[in-house]
Amino acid sequence: MQECDAELINLAAYPIHQNGPKRGAVLARVRKDLERDGCAVLKGFLTPAGVAALTAEADSVADKGHQSFSKTNAYFTQDDPGLPPDDPRRQFYDRSNAFIPADNFASQGPLRTVHDFQGFDRFIQDCLQEEKFHRYADPLADVIVNMASEGNGFPWHFDTNNFTVTLAIQNAEAGGAFEYAPKIRQHDENFTEVRRVLNGTSDKVRVLHLEPGDLQLFCGRYSLHRVAPLKGNRPRYVAIFSYVEEPGMVGSPERTRQLYGRTLPIHLERAGQRADSYID
């Protein structure tokens, strides 16, 4: 373990690199939360110095973020006039925020230092209890920062990748709550419940208020979720680490272009290679 790792990660509270009772207790709590609703939060996973370092790094590459404004449905697909008007796939909402792509973060920088810490991936895998567990192979999306400012938000959607790990870095002055409907997509698309979430009649929606330094594990491919609009001059930064069930998976060319403003040859080469048949 390098000294800089201990400066960034709160290893006293979360000894993720050392087997023992303390790590086991953290795992037990996280697994219980994931089993219940597909979401778990490790409060204060970063040290104050870690929060400061990741904030400074995000500030330094903020101009690399791809800002986009569009109308999207929960699946990032085009409108299909052949479907009924109330079908969730025909419900479109304003989306406005920015993603700083993964290739802007240096290998020795604080964000990748956390991601590459010797116990990080194995701890996440142990939390999720997944035998098939791989880092997202997308060179633009394996570890990114979501950047949003006043008025921005991210409407209801499902993630492309199976599991997402997020790290709160900086909050806006107000707003930005994380809202989600746990595990409503498991055996099929469950359009009936998706429709209830979209029209505000679902009783399954939970609300989280994350603080800088909090680590969140979330099964975003199966749980509909959104980020509420923000208020104030301070931007919201959230790092996103992505994991999938199959090696070599990358985003579709269409969605990659939407989120990052560009694609790479690998996105075209591996288009359509997914482990499930869910709508992207």
Tab-separated table of C-alpha atoms in Angstrom:
chain	number	residue	atom	x	y	z
A	1	MET	CA	0.000	0.000	0.000
A	2	GLN	CA	1.317	3.415	-0.954
A	3	GLU	CA	1.166	6.281	1.503
A	4	CYS	CA	-0.891	8.377	-0.919
A	5	ASP	CA	-3.615	5.705	-0.883
A	6	ALA	CA	-4.025	6.060	2.879
A	7	GLU	CA	-4.189	9.829	2.503
A	8	LEU	CA	-7.075	9.550	0.053
A	9	ILE	CA	-9.097	6.578	1.365
A	10	ASN	CA	-10.409	6.339	4.932
A	11	LEU	CA	-8.762	2.972	5.568
A	12	ALA	CA	-9.246	3.282	9.325
A	13	ALA	CA	-13.001	3.011	8.867
A	14	TYR	CA	-12.874	0.906	5.691
A	15	PRO	CA	-9.857	-1.460	5.677
A	16	ILE	CA	-10.864	-2.807	2.272
A	17	HIS	CA	-7.367	-4.173	1.601
A	18	GLN	CA	-7.127	-6.321	4.749
A	19	ASN	CA	-9.150	-9.435	5.506
A	20	GLY	CA	-10.505	-9.459	9.045
A	21	PRO	CA	-13.526	-8.769	11.262
A	22	LYS	CA	-13.735	-5.061	10.433
A	23	ARG	CA	-13.740	-5.616	6.679
A	24	GLY	CA	-16.166	-8.496	7.185
A	25	ALA	CA	-18.566	-6.268	9.108
A	26	VAL	CA	-18.513	-3.658	6.351
A	27	LEU	CA	-19.182	-6.352	3.754
A	28	ALA	CA	-22.095	-7.763	5.745
A	29	ARG	CA	-23.778	-4.369	6.016
A	30	VAL	CA	-23.248	-3.507	2.360
A	31	ARG	CA	-24.527	-6.884	1.190
A	32	LYS	CA	-27.644	-6.533	3.319
A	33	ASP	CA	-28.383	-3.123	1.819
A	34	LEU	CA	-27.766	-4.368	-1.719
A	35	GLU	CA	-30.003	-7.366	-1.195
A	36	ARG	CA	-32.793	-5.172	0.131
A	37	ASP	CA	-32.873	-2.509	-2.555
A	38	GLY	CA	-29.850	-2.683	-4.844
A	39	CYS	CA	-28.075	0.267	-3.232
A	40	ALA	CA	-25.517	0.721	-0.449
A	41	VAL	CA	-23.619	3.779	0.828
A	42	LEU	CA	-20.274	3.892	2.660
A	43	LYS	CA	-20.305	7.258	4.424
A	44	GLY	CA	-16.973	9.084	4.537
A	45	PHE	CA	-15.104	6.591	2.355
A	46	LEU	CA	-12.679	9.339	1.357
A	47	THR	CA	-10.653	11.330	3.855
A	48	PRO	CA	-11.036	15.136	3.862
A	49	ALA	CA	-7.681	15.271	2.032
A	50	GLY	CA	-9.037	12.815	-0.509
A	51	VAL	CA	-12.125	14.925	-1.105
A	52	ALA	CA	-9.934	18.010	-1.584
A	53	ALA	CA	-7.587	16.212	-4.008
A	54	LEU	CA	-10.369	14.798	-6.170
A	55	THR	CA	-12.170	18.148	-6.203
A	56	ALA	CA	-9.014	19.909	-7.388
A	57	GLU	CA	-8.495	17.308	-10.106
A	58	ALA	CA	-12.090	17.633	-11.309
A	59	ASP	CA	-11.731	21.413	-11.384
A	60	SER	CA	-8.572	21.079	-13.483
A	61	VAL	CA	-10.298	19.089	-16.241
A	62	ALA	CA	-13.785	20.582	-15.980
A	63	ASP	CA	-13.334	22.233	-19.374
A	64	LYS	CA	-13.037	18.745	-20.932
A	65	GLY	CA	-16.575	17.823	-19.952
A	66	HIS	CA	-19.027	17.162	-22.751
A	67	GLN	CA	-22.064	19.319	-22.108
A	68	SER	CA	-25.238	18.081	-23.710
A	69	PHE	CA	-28.828	19.224	-23.843
A	70	SER	CA	-31.432	16.874	-25.204
A	71	LYS	CA	-34.696	15.104	-24.620
A	72	THR	CA	-34.305	11.449	-23.673
A	73	ASN	CA	-36.419	8.582	-22.453
A	74	ALA	CA	-35.350	6.119	-19.774
A	75	TYR	CA	-33.669	3.905	-22.377
A	76	PHE	CA	-31.857	6.503	-24.504
A	77	THR	CA	-33.721	5.296	-27.596
A	78	GLN	CA	-35.538	7.116	-30.377
A	79	ASP	CA	-39.276	7.707	-30.328
A	80	ASP	CA	-41.382	4.878	-31.758
A	81	PRO	CA	-44.750	6.160	-33.023
A	82	GLY	CA	-45.937	2.561	-33.290
A	83	LEU	CA	-46.130	2.299	-29.485
A	84	PRO	CA	-49.037	3.603	-27.360
A	85	PRO	CA	-48.674	7.262	-26.305
A	86	ASP	CA	-48.348	6.323	-22.602
A	87	ASP	CA	-45.624	3.727	-23.167
A	88	PRO	CA	-42.508	4.586	-21.064
A	89	ARG	CA	-40.409	4.453	-24.211
A	90	ARG	CA	-42.405	7.432	-25.520
A	91	GLN	CA	-41.941	9.596	-22.418
A	92	PHE	CA	-39.156	12.100	-23.085
A	93	TYR	CA	-37.593	14.550	-20.618
A	94	ASP	CA	-35.025	17.334	-20.778
A	95	ARG	CA	-31.519	16.129	-19.966
A	96	SER	CA	-28.708	18.582	-19.292
A	97	ASN	CA	-25.371	17.847	-17.670
A	98	ALA	CA	-21.805	16.990	-18.550
A	99	PHE	CA	-19.505	13.999	-18.328
A	100	ILE	CA	-15.738	14.343	-18.136
A	101	PRO	CA	-14.527	11.256	-20.086
A	102	ALA	CA	-12.149	8.754	-18.527
A	103	ASP	CA	-9.196	9.564	-20.780
A	104	ASN	CA	-8.842	12.964	-19.090
A	105	PHE	CA	-7.758	11.473	-15.761
A	106	ALA	CA	-4.048	10.736	-15.419
A	107	SER	CA	-2.906	7.272	-14.342
A	108	GLN	CA	-1.133	8.734	-11.303
A	109	GLY	CA	-3.839	11.262	-10.458
A	110	PRO	CA	-6.009	10.961	-7.330
A	111	LEU	CA	-9.090	9.542	-9.076
A	112	ARG	CA	-7.215	6.661	-10.679
A	113	THR	CA	-5.140	6.197	-7.529
A	114	VAL	CA	-8.386	5.403	-5.700
A	115	HIS	CA	-9.641	3.231	-8.560
A	116	ASP	CA	-6.336	1.321	-8.815
A	117	PHE	CA	-5.851	0.857	-5.059
A	118	GLN	CA	-4.861	-2.758	-4.460
A	119	GLY	CA	-7.987	-3.714	-2.554
A	120	PHE	CA	-10.590	-1.603	-4.337
A	121	ASP	CA	-11.848	-3.899	-7.116
A	122	ARG	CA	-11.856	-7.017	-4.947
A	123	PHE	CA	-13.763	-5.202	-2.222
A	124	ILE	CA	-16.400	-4.060	-4.698
A	125	GLN	CA	-16.639	-7.591	-6.104
A	126	ASP	CA	-16.985	-9.050	-2.606
A	127	CYS	CA	-19.731	-6.537	-1.831
A	128	LEU	CA	-21.654	-7.481	-4.953
A	129	GLN	CA	-20.888	-11.207	-4.584
A	130	GLU	CA	-20.486	-11.506	-8.323
A	131	GLU	CA	-18.418	-14.270	-9.908
A	132	LYS	CA	-18.601	-12.562	-13.267
A	133	PHE	CA	-17.080	-9.205	-12.482
A	134	HIS	CA	-14.970	-7.016	-14.725
A	135	ARG	CA	-14.042	-3.401	-15.071
A	136	TYR	CA	-15.937	-1.685	-17.853
A	137	ALA	CA	-13.549	-1.856	-20.809
A	138	ASP	CA	-14.746	1.411	-22.317
A	139	PRO	CA	-11.739	3.787	-22.527
A	140	LEU	CA	-14.075	6.782	-22.309
A	141	ALA	CA	-16.222	5.479	-19.476
A	142	ASP	CA	-14.434	3.134	-17.066
A	143	VAL	CA	-13.976	5.957	-14.537
A	144	ILE	CA	-15.501	9.356	-15.254
A	145	VAL	CA	-16.782	12.431	-13.469
A	146	ASN	CA	-20.325	13.639	-13.848
A	147	MET	CA	-20.361	17.432	-13.677
A	148	ALA	CA	-23.568	19.419	-13.287
A	149	SER	CA	-24.428	23.029	-12.518
A	150	GLU	CA	-27.537	25.017	-11.641
A	151	GLY	CA	-30.612	23.869	-13.501
A	152	ASN	CA	-28.949	20.660	-14.629
A	153	GLY	CA	-30.150	17.226	-13.699
A	154	PHE	CA	-30.423	13.755	-15.108
A	155	PRO	CA	-33.955	12.444	-15.736
A	156	TRP	CA	-35.140	8.911	-15.053
A	157	HIS	CA	-32.996	6.278	-16.766
A	158	PHE	CA	-31.391	2.839	-16.555
A	159	ASP	CA	-27.618	2.388	-16.780
A	160	THR	CA	-25.946	0.576	-19.664
A	161	ASN	CA	-23.547	-1.236	-17.333
A	162	ASN	CA	-24.732	-3.719	-14.713
A	163	PHE	CA	-23.130	-2.237	-11.606
A	164	THR	CA	-22.075	1.320	-10.929
A	165	VAL	CA	-19.938	2.615	-8.090
A	166	THR	CA	-20.106	6.347	-7.487
A	167	LEU	CA	-18.032	8.602	-5.295
A	168	ALA	CA	-19.487	11.951	-4.255
A	169	ILE	CA	-16.807	14.627	-4.634
A	170	GLN	CA	-18.568	17.987	-4.428
A	171	ASN	CA	-22.229	18.907	-3.986
A	172	ALA	CA	-24.069	21.830	-5.473
A	173	GLU	CA	-25.331	24.449	-3.054
A	174	ALA	CA	-28.790	22.849	-3.155
A	175	GLY	CA	-30.702	20.141	-4.993
A	176	GLY	CA	-29.088	17.103	-6.633
A	177	ALA	CA	-30.751	14.393	-4.539
A	178	PHE	CA	-30.388	10.869	-5.902
A	179	GLU	CA	-33.772	9.212	-6.426
A	180	TYR	CA	-34.235	5.580	-7.405
A	181	ALA	CA	-36.786	2.794	-7.712
A	182	PRO	CA	-35.027	-0.406	-6.557
A	183	LYS	CA	-34.800	-3.459	-8.777
A	184	ILE	CA	-37.877	-2.843	-10.888
A	185	ARG	CA	-36.189	-4.382	-13.945
A	186	GLN	CA	-35.149	-7.974	-13.160
A	187	HIS	CA	-36.872	-10.618	-15.289
A	188	ASP	CA	-38.390	-8.290	-17.872
A	189	GLU	CA	-38.691	-4.581	-18.617
A	190	ASN	CA	-41.599	-4.145	-16.152
A	191	PHE	CA	-43.061	-1.257	-18.131
A	192	THR	CA	-46.060	-1.063	-15.776
A	193	GLU	CA	-43.920	-0.041	-12.780
A	194	VAL	CA	-41.674	2.160	-14.913
A	195	ARG	CA	-44.800	4.029	-16.003
A	196	ARG	CA	-45.780	4.565	-12.352
A	197	VAL	CA	-42.371	6.007	-11.523
A	198	LEU	CA	-42.501	8.353	-14.484
A	199	ASN	CA	-45.963	9.649	-13.686
A	200	GLY	CA	-45.257	10.046	-9.962
A	201	THR	CA	-47.583	7.332	-8.637
A	202	SER	CA	-45.006	4.708	-7.619
A	203	ASP	CA	-44.460	3.919	-3.937
A	204	LYS	CA	-41.070	2.355	-4.661
A	205	VAL	CA	-39.004	5.526	-5.063
A	206	ARG	CA	-36.257	6.172	-2.487
A	207	VAL	CA	-34.311	9.423	-1.981
A	208	LEU	CA	-30.618	9.684	-1.024
A	209	HIS	CA	-28.664	12.779	-0.004
A	210	LEU	CA	-24.997	11.936	-0.507
A	211	GLU	CA	-22.148	13.976	0.988
A	212	PRO	CA	-18.622	14.527	-0.433
A	213	GLY	CA	-16.523	11.439	0.236
A	214	ASP	CA	-19.459	8.974	0.277
A	215	LEU	CA	-19.062	5.819	-1.818
A	216	GLN	CA	-22.235	4.375	-3.311
A	217	LEU	CA	-22.740	0.919	-4.832
A	218	PHE	CA	-25.725	0.756	-7.130
A	219	CYS	CA	-27.259	-1.794	-9.482
A	220	GLY	CA	-28.196	0.833	-12.036
A	221	ARG	CA	-29.052	-1.472	-14.906
A	222	TYR	CA	-31.989	-2.821	-12.929
A	223	SER	CA	-33.138	0.215	-10.908
A	224	LEU	CA	-34.676	3.277	-12.539
A	225	HIS	CA	-33.006	6.408	-11.156
A	226	ARG	CA	-32.457	10.125	-11.608
A	227	VAL	CA	-30.638	13.164	-10.169
A	228	ALA	CA	-32.872	16.064	-9.148
A	229	PRO	CA	-32.130	19.560	-10.577
A	230	LEU	CA	-29.412	21.615	-8.905
A	231	LYS	CA	-29.317	25.140	-7.501
A	232	GLY	CA	-26.439	27.561	-6.841
A	233	ASN	CA	-23.143	28.482	-8.476
A	234	ARG	CA	-21.070	25.532	-7.236
A	235	PRO	CA	-20.884	22.549	-9.640
A	236	ARG	CA	-21.704	19.039	-8.488
A	237	TYR	CA	-18.961	16.446	-9.101
A	238	VAL	CA	-19.550	12.710	-8.826
A	239	ALA	CA	-16.989	10.119	-9.914
A	240	ILE	CA	-18.407	7.006	-11.543
A	241	PHE	CA	-16.572	3.647	-11.571
A	242	SER	CA	-18.264	1.054	-13.770
A	243	TYR	CA	-18.265	-2.755	-13.662
A	244	VAL	CA	-19.959	-5.348	-15.863
A	245	GLU	CA	-20.523	-9.111	-16.039
A	246	GLU	CA	-18.562	-9.808	-19.196
A	247	PRO	CA	-15.012	-8.790	-20.173
A	248	GLY	CA	-14.464	-6.371	-23.016
A	249	MET	CA	-17.832	-4.603	-22.841
A	250	VAL	CA	-18.095	-1.006	-24.042
A	251	GLY	CA	-20.957	1.411	-24.659
A	252	SER	CA	-22.985	1.462	-27.851
A	253	PRO	CA	-21.828	4.020	-30.452
A	254	GLU	CA	-25.117	5.938	-30.228
A	255	ARG	CA	-25.130	6.291	-26.459
A	256	THR	CA	-21.391	6.960	-26.247
A	257	ARG	CA	-21.790	9.837	-28.682
A	258	GLN	CA	-24.706	11.190	-26.651
A	259	LEU	CA	-22.828	11.139	-23.350
A	260	TYR	CA	-19.248	11.962	-24.360
A	261	GLY	CA	-19.583	13.758	-27.679
A	262	ARG	CA	-17.342	11.309	-29.512
A	263	THR	CA	-16.637	7.655	-30.120
A	264	LEU	CA	-13.498	5.588	-30.577
A	265	PRO	CA	-12.894	2.695	-33.003
A	266	ILE	CA	-13.506	0.201	-30.184
A	267	HIS	CA	-17.144	1.327	-29.907
A	268	LEU	CA	-17.817	0.419	-33.514
A	269	GLU	CA	-15.829	-2.817	-33.329
A	270	ARG	CA	-17.774	-4.116	-30.321
A	271	ALA	CA	-21.224	-2.709	-31.084
A	272	GLY	CA	-23.975	-5.131	-30.099
A	273	GLN	CA	-21.822	-7.348	-27.901
A	274	ARG	CA	-23.954	-7.393	-24.737
A	275	ALA	CA	-24.675	-10.057	-22.171
A	276	ASP	CA	-28.412	-9.331	-21.967
A	277	SER	CA	-31.280	-8.241	-24.216
A	278	TYR	CA	-32.509	-5.253	-22.215
A	279	ILE	CA	-33.137	-2.003	-24.072
A	280	ASP	CA	-29.959	0.057	-23.768
